[in-house]
CSV table of C-alpha atoms in Angstrom, one decimal:
chain,number,residue,atom,x,y,z
A,1,UNK,CA,-55.4,33.8,-4.9
A,2,UNK,CA,-55.3,35.4,-1.4
A,3,UNK,CA,-58.7,36.9,-1.4
A,4,UNK,CA,-61.3,36.6,1.4
A,5,UNK,CA,-62.6,33.3,0.0
A,6,UNK,CA,-59.2,31.7,-0.2
A,7,UNK,CA,-58.2,28.9,2.0
A,8,UNK,CA,-55.1,31.0,2.9
A,9,UNK,CA,-57.2,33.8,4.3
A,10,UNK,CA,-57.3,32.6,8.0
A,11,UNK,CA,-53.5,32.4,8.2
A,12,UNK,CA,-52.5,35.3,5.9
A,13,UNK,CA,-51.7,37.7,8.8
A,14,UNK,CA,-48.7,35.5,9.7
A,15,UNK,CA,-47.4,35.3,6.1
A,16,UNK,CA,-44.8,37.7,4.7
A,17,UNK,CA,-46.6,39.7,2.0
A,18,UNK,CA,-45.0,41.2,-1.0
A,19,UNK,CA,-41.7,43.0,-1.5
A,20,UNK,CA,-41.4,43.9,2.1
A,21,UNK,CA,-42.6,40.5,3.4
A,22,UNK,CA,-45.0,42.4,5.6
A,23,UNK,CA,-46.3,40.4,8.7
A,24,UNK,CA,-48.7,41.1,11.5
A,25,UNK,CA,-49.5,44.9,11.7
A,26,UNK,CA,-47.7,45.7,8.5
A,27,UNK,CA,-49.5,42.8,6.8
A,28,UNK,CA,-52.9,44.1,7.8
A,29,UNK,CA,-51.9,47.7,7.0
A,30,UNK,CA,-50.8,46.8,3.5
A,31,UNK,CA,-54.1,45.0,2.8
A,32,UNK,CA,-56.1,47.9,4.3
A,33,UNK,CA,-54.2,50.4,2.1
A,34,UNK,CA,-54.7,48.3,-1.0
A,35,UNK,CA,-58.4,48.0,-0.3
A,36,UNK,CA,-58.7,51.8,0.2
A,37,UNK,CA,-56.9,52.2,-3.2
A,38,UNK,CA,-59.3,49.8,-4.8
A,39,UNK,CA,-56.4,47.5,-5.9
A,40,UNK,CA,-55.1,44.0,-4.9
A,41,UNK,CA,-52.3,44.0,-2.3
A,42,UNK,CA,-50.1,42.0,-4.8
A,43,UNK,CA,-50.1,44.8,-7.3
A,44,UNK,CA,-46.5,45.9,-7.6
A,45,UNK,CA,-47.2,49.7,-7.9
A,46,UNK,CA,-49.5,49.5,-4.8
A,47,UNK,CA,-46.9,47.7,-2.8
A,48,UNK,CA,-44.2,50.3,-3.7
A,49,UNK,CA,-46.5,53.2,-2.9
A,50,UNK,CA,-47.3,51.7,0.5
A,51,UNK,CA,-43.7,50.8,1.4
A,52,UNK,CA,-42.2,54.1,0.3
A,53,UNK,CA,-45.0,56.6,1.2
A,54,UNK,CA,-47.4,55.1,3.8
A,55,UNK,CA,-45.6,52.5,6.0
A,56,UNK,CA,-44.5,53.9,9.3
A,57,UNK,CA,-40.8,53.3,8.4
A,58,UNK,CA,-41.0,54.7,4.9
A,59,UNK,CA,-38.9,57.8,5.8
A,60,UNK,CA,-36.2,55.5,7.3
A,61,UNK,CA,-36.3,53.1,4.3
A,62,UNK,CA,-35.8,56.0,1.9
A,63,UNK,CA,-32.9,57.3,4.0
A,64,UNK,CA,-31.2,53.9,3.9
A,65,UNK,CA,-31.8,53.5,0.2
A,66,UNK,CA,-30.2,56.8,-0.4
A,67,UNK,CA,-27.0,56.0,1.6
A,68,UNK,CA,-23.7,56.4,-0.1
A,69,UNK,CA,-21.4,53.4,0.3
A,70,UNK,CA,-20.9,49.9,-1.0
A,71,UNK,CA,-23.7,47.5,-1.5
A,72,UNK,CA,-22.8,45.1,1.4
A,73,UNK,CA,-22.9,48.0,3.9
A,74,UNK,CA,-26.2,49.3,2.7
A,75,UNK,CA,-27.7,45.8,2.7
A,76,UNK,CA,-26.6,45.3,6.3
A,77,UNK,CA,-28.2,48.6,7.3
A,78,UNK,CA,-31.5,47.7,5.6
A,79,UNK,CA,-31.6,44.3,7.3
A,80,UNK,CA,-30.6,45.6,10.8
A,81,UNK,CA,-32.6,48.8,10.9
A,82,UNK,CA,-35.6,48.3,8.6
A,83,UNK,CA,-36.3,44.6,8.4
A,84,UNK,CA,-35.2,43.9,12.0
A,85,UNK,CA,-36.9,40.8,13.5
A,86,UNK,CA,-33.7,38.7,13.4
A,87,UNK,CA,-33.4,38.5,9.6
A,88,UNK,CA,-31.1,35.6,8.6
A,89,UNK,CA,-29.1,34.7,5.5
A,90,UNK,CA,-27.2,38.0,5.3
A,91,UNK,CA,-24.5,36.7,2.9
A,92,UNK,CA,-27.2,35.6,0.4
A,93,UNK,CA,-29.0,38.9,0.8
A,94,UNK,CA,-25.8,40.8,0.0
A,95,UNK,CA,-25.2,38.6,-3.1
A,96,UNK,CA,-28.7,39.2,-4.4
A,97,UNK,CA,-28.4,42.9,-3.6
A,98,UNK,CA,-25.2,43.1,-5.6
A,99,UNK,CA,-26.8,41.2,-8.5
A,100,UNK,CA,-29.6,43.7,-8.6
A,101,UNK,CA,-27.1,46.6,-8.3
A,102,UNK,CA,-25.2,45.2,-11.3
A,103,UNK,CA,-28.4,44.9,-13.2
A,104,UNK,CA,-29.6,48.4,-12.5
A,105,UNK,CA,-26.3,49.9,-13.4
A,106,UNK,CA,-26.2,48.0,-16.7
A,107,UNK,CA,-29.8,46.9,-17.4
A,108,UNK,CA,-29.1,45.8,-21.0
A,109,UNK,CA,-26.9,46.3,-24.0
A,110,UNK,CA,-29.6,47.6,-26.3
A,111,UNK,CA,-28.8,51.0,-27.8
A,112,UNK,CA,-25.1,50.8,-27.0
A,113,UNK,CA,-23.9,47.4,-28.2
A,114,UNK,CA,-20.2,48.4,-28.6
A,115,UNK,CA,-19.9,49.8,-25.1
A,116,UNK,CA,-21.7,46.8,-23.5
A,117,UNK,CA,-19.8,44.2,-25.5
A,118,UNK,CA,-18.3,41.6,-23.1
A,119,UNK,CA,-19.7,43.1,-20.0
A,120,UNK,CA,-22.3,42.2,-17.4
A,121,UNK,CA,-24.7,44.4,-19.5
A,122,UNK,CA,-24.3,42.1,-22.5
A,123,UNK,CA,-25.3,39.1,-20.3
A,124,UNK,CA,-28.2,40.9,-18.7
A,125,UNK,CA,-29.6,41.4,-22.2
A,126,UNK,CA,-29.7,37.6,-22.6
A,127,UNK,CA,-31.8,36.8,-19.5
A,128,UNK,CA,-34.9,34.7,-20.5
A,129,UNK,CA,-33.4,33.9,-23.9
A,130,UNK,CA,-31.6,30.7,-25.2
A,131,UNK,CA,-28.1,31.0,-26.4
A,132,UNK,CA,-27.0,28.6,-29.1
A,133,UNK,CA,-28.2,25.0,-28.4
A,134,UNK,CA,-29.3,25.9,-24.9
A,135,UNK,CA,-26.3,24.1,-23.2
A,136,UNK,CA,-24.2,25.8,-20.5
A,137,UNK,CA,-21.1,25.5,-22.7
A,138,UNK,CA,-22.8,27.7,-25.4
A,139,UNK,CA,-23.3,30.6,-22.9
A,140,UNK,CA,-19.6,30.6,-21.8
A,141,UNK,CA,-18.4,30.3,-25.4
A,142,UNK,CA,-20.7,33.3,-26.4
A,143,UNK,CA,-19.3,35.3,-23.5
A,144,UNK,CA,-15.6,34.6,-24.5
A,145,UNK,CA,-16.3,35.5,-28.1
A,146,UNK,CA,-17.8,38.8,-27.1
A,147,UNK,CA,-14.7,39.7,-25.1
A,148,UNK,CA,-11.9,38.1,-27.0
A,149,UNK,CA,-13.2,37.0,-30.4
A,150,UNK,CA,-12.6,33.3,-30.2
A,151,UNK,CA,-14.9,30.3,-29.6
A,152,UNK,CA,-14.2,27.7,-26.9
A,153,UNK,CA,-12.9,24.4,-28.1
A,154,UNK,CA,-13.7,21.0,-26.5
A,155,UNK,CA,-16.8,19.2,-25.2
A,156,UNK,CA,-16.5,19.1,-21.5
A,157,UNK,CA,-17.6,22.1,-19.4
A,158,UNK,CA,-15.4,21.0,-16.5
A,159,UNK,CA,-12.3,21.1,-18.8
A,160,UNK,CA,-12.8,24.5,-20.4
A,161,UNK,CA,-9.7,25.9,-18.6
A,162,UNK,CA,-7.3,23.2,-19.8
A,163,UNK,CA,-8.8,22.7,-23.3
A,164,UNK,CA,-8.5,26.4,-24.0
A,165,UNK,CA,-5.6,27.4,-21.8
A,166,UNK,CA,-3.3,28.7,-24.6
A,167,UNK,CA,-6.1,30.7,-26.3
A,168,UNK,CA,-7.0,32.3,-22.9
A,169,UNK,CA,-3.5,33.2,-22.1
A,170,UNK,CA,-2.9,34.8,-25.5
A,171,UNK,CA,-6.0,36.9,-25.0
A,172,UNK,CA,-5.0,38.1,-21.5
A,173,UNK,CA,-7.4,35.8,-19.5
A,174,UNK,CA,-6.2,34.2,-16.2
A,175,UNK,CA,-6.9,30.5,-15.8
A,176,UNK,CA,-6.9,29.5,-12.1
A,177,UNK,CA,-6.6,25.7,-11.5
A,178,UNK,CA,-7.9,24.1,-8.3
A,179,UNK,CA,-9.5,27.5,-7.3
A,180,UNK,CA,-10.6,28.6,-3.8
A,181,UNK,CA,-13.6,30.7,-2.9
A,182,UNK,CA,-11.5,33.9,-2.7
A,183,UNK,CA,-10.7,33.5,-6.4
A,184,UNK,CA,-14.3,34.2,-7.3
A,185,UNK,CA,-14.7,37.5,-9.1
A,186,UNK,CA,-17.6,39.2,-11.0
A,187,UNK,CA,-17.3,38.4,-14.7
A,188,UNK,CA,-15.3,35.2,-14.2
A,189,UNK,CA,-16.2,31.9,-15.9
A,190,UNK,CA,-16.7,29.0,-13.5
A,191,UNK,CA,-16.3,25.3,-14.3
A,192,UNK,CA,-17.4,22.4,-12.2
A,193,UNK,CA,-16.9,18.7,-12.5
A,194,UNK,CA,-19.8,16.3,-11.6
A,195,UNK,CA,-20.9,17.0,-8.1
A,196,UNK,CA,-23.4,19.2,-6.3
A,197,UNK,CA,-23.4,21.8,-9.1
A,198,UNK,CA,-23.6,19.2,-12.0
A,199,UNK,CA,-25.2,15.9,-12.5
A,200,UNK,CA,-23.4,15.4,-15.9
A,201,UNK,CA,-20.2,13.7,-16.7
A,202,UNK,CA,-19.4,16.8,-18.8
A,203,UNK,CA,-19.7,19.1,-15.8
A,204,UNK,CA,-21.1,22.6,-15.8
A,205,UNK,CA,-20.1,26.1,-16.6
A,206,UNK,CA,-21.5,29.6,-15.7
A,207,UNK,CA,-20.5,33.2,-15.3
A,208,UNK,CA,-20.3,35.2,-12.0
A,209,UNK,CA,-22.8,38.0,-11.5
A,210,UNK,CA,-22.1,38.8,-7.8
A,211,UNK,CA,-20.1,37.5,-4.9
A,212,UNK,CA,-20.4,37.6,-1.2
A,213,UNK,CA,-17.9,35.3,0.6
A,214,UNK,CA,-18.7,31.7,-0.3
A,215,UNK,CA,-22.1,32.7,-1.8
A,216,UNK,CA,-22.4,34.0,-5.3
A,217,UNK,CA,-24.9,34.6,-8.1
A,218,UNK,CA,-24.4,33.2,-11.6
A,219,UNK,CA,-25.6,33.6,-15.1
A,220,UNK,CA,-26.6,30.1,-16.0
A,221,UNK,CA,-28.0,28.2,-18.9
A,222,UNK,CA,-29.2,24.6,-18.9
A,223,UNK,CA,-29.4,24.6,-15.1
A,224,UNK,CA,-32.1,22.4,-13.6
A,225,UNK,CA,-33.4,21.7,-17.1
A,226,UNK,CA,-34.0,25.3,-17.9
A,227,UNK,CA,-32.3,26.1,-21.3
A,228,UNK,CA,-32.6,29.9,-21.1
A,229,UNK,CA,-30.2,32.3,-19.4
A,230,UNK,CA,-31.2,33.0,-15.8
A,231,UNK,CA,-29.7,34.2,-12.6
A,232,UNK,CA,-29.2,31.6,-9.8
A,233,UNK,CA,-27.6,31.8,-6.3
A,234,UNK,CA,-25.0,29.2,-5.4
A,235,UNK,CA,-22.6,28.3,-2.7
A,236,UNK,CA,-18.9,27.4,-3.1
A,237,UNK,CA,-17.8,23.8,-3.0
A,238,UNK,CA,-14.7,21.9,-4.0
A,239,UNK,CA,-16.2,20.4,-7.2
A,240,UNK,CA,-15.1,23.6,-9.0
A,241,UNK,CA,-12.3,22.9,-11.5
A,242,UNK,CA,-11.5,26.3,-12.9
A,243,UNK,CA,-12.1,30.0,-12.3
A,244,UNK,CA,-11.2,31.9,-15.5
A,245,UNK,CA,-10.8,35.7,-15.1
A,246,UNK,CA,-11.3,38.0,-18.1
A,247,UNK,CA,-8.7,40.5,-19.2
A,248,UNK,CA,-8.3,43.6,-17.1
A,249,UNK,CA,-9.6,46.6,-19.0
């Protein structure tokens, strides 16, 4: 796609290439290294080898990645000291970093289904798969059943909190009506009415994977017509009807 004969070739030096979004000197150095290794620059293993072992800042990057501390602090250090160049969108970068951290800590539930039941791990194992009929409601209902053993009742995703309030309360869940952004927590079920996050009169529902201020990442199904479970980044708005927190373990 980006080979010498490509129409992109004359402008490729100004493009951010690969995992490190290499530009200018790093861009050319990555391509030169890949050529010397006899592999395309877009090969993942080649990119990782270059970033971690060849690039002039590889020692710094490994030091940053080995820092002890919380994900937001490490992300800020990587942006400020490694990426540099006025990188923007810090809140979203932190949210994505937290999502990947959650994934790496609990990559899937296979091999230990009992321990992973009702956790982020159990949702990670569903990514790329369809749950039930492929509707958003089916994913949240599956999640509730994994944790508390009951299925959601009702038809409207926007009304899950009110339609199932008593069942949630009996099982130790916390239903927050008219929520605010600071109510968002990892593992919470979210419900929206029609608005920027739903074009349906039934609303939409998803589950929180990571949060950074008003930005967050969700496990979603039937989002933008995609009826498999995927991760998506979103931003808080006032169309949210409920935040439903799972029982404290």
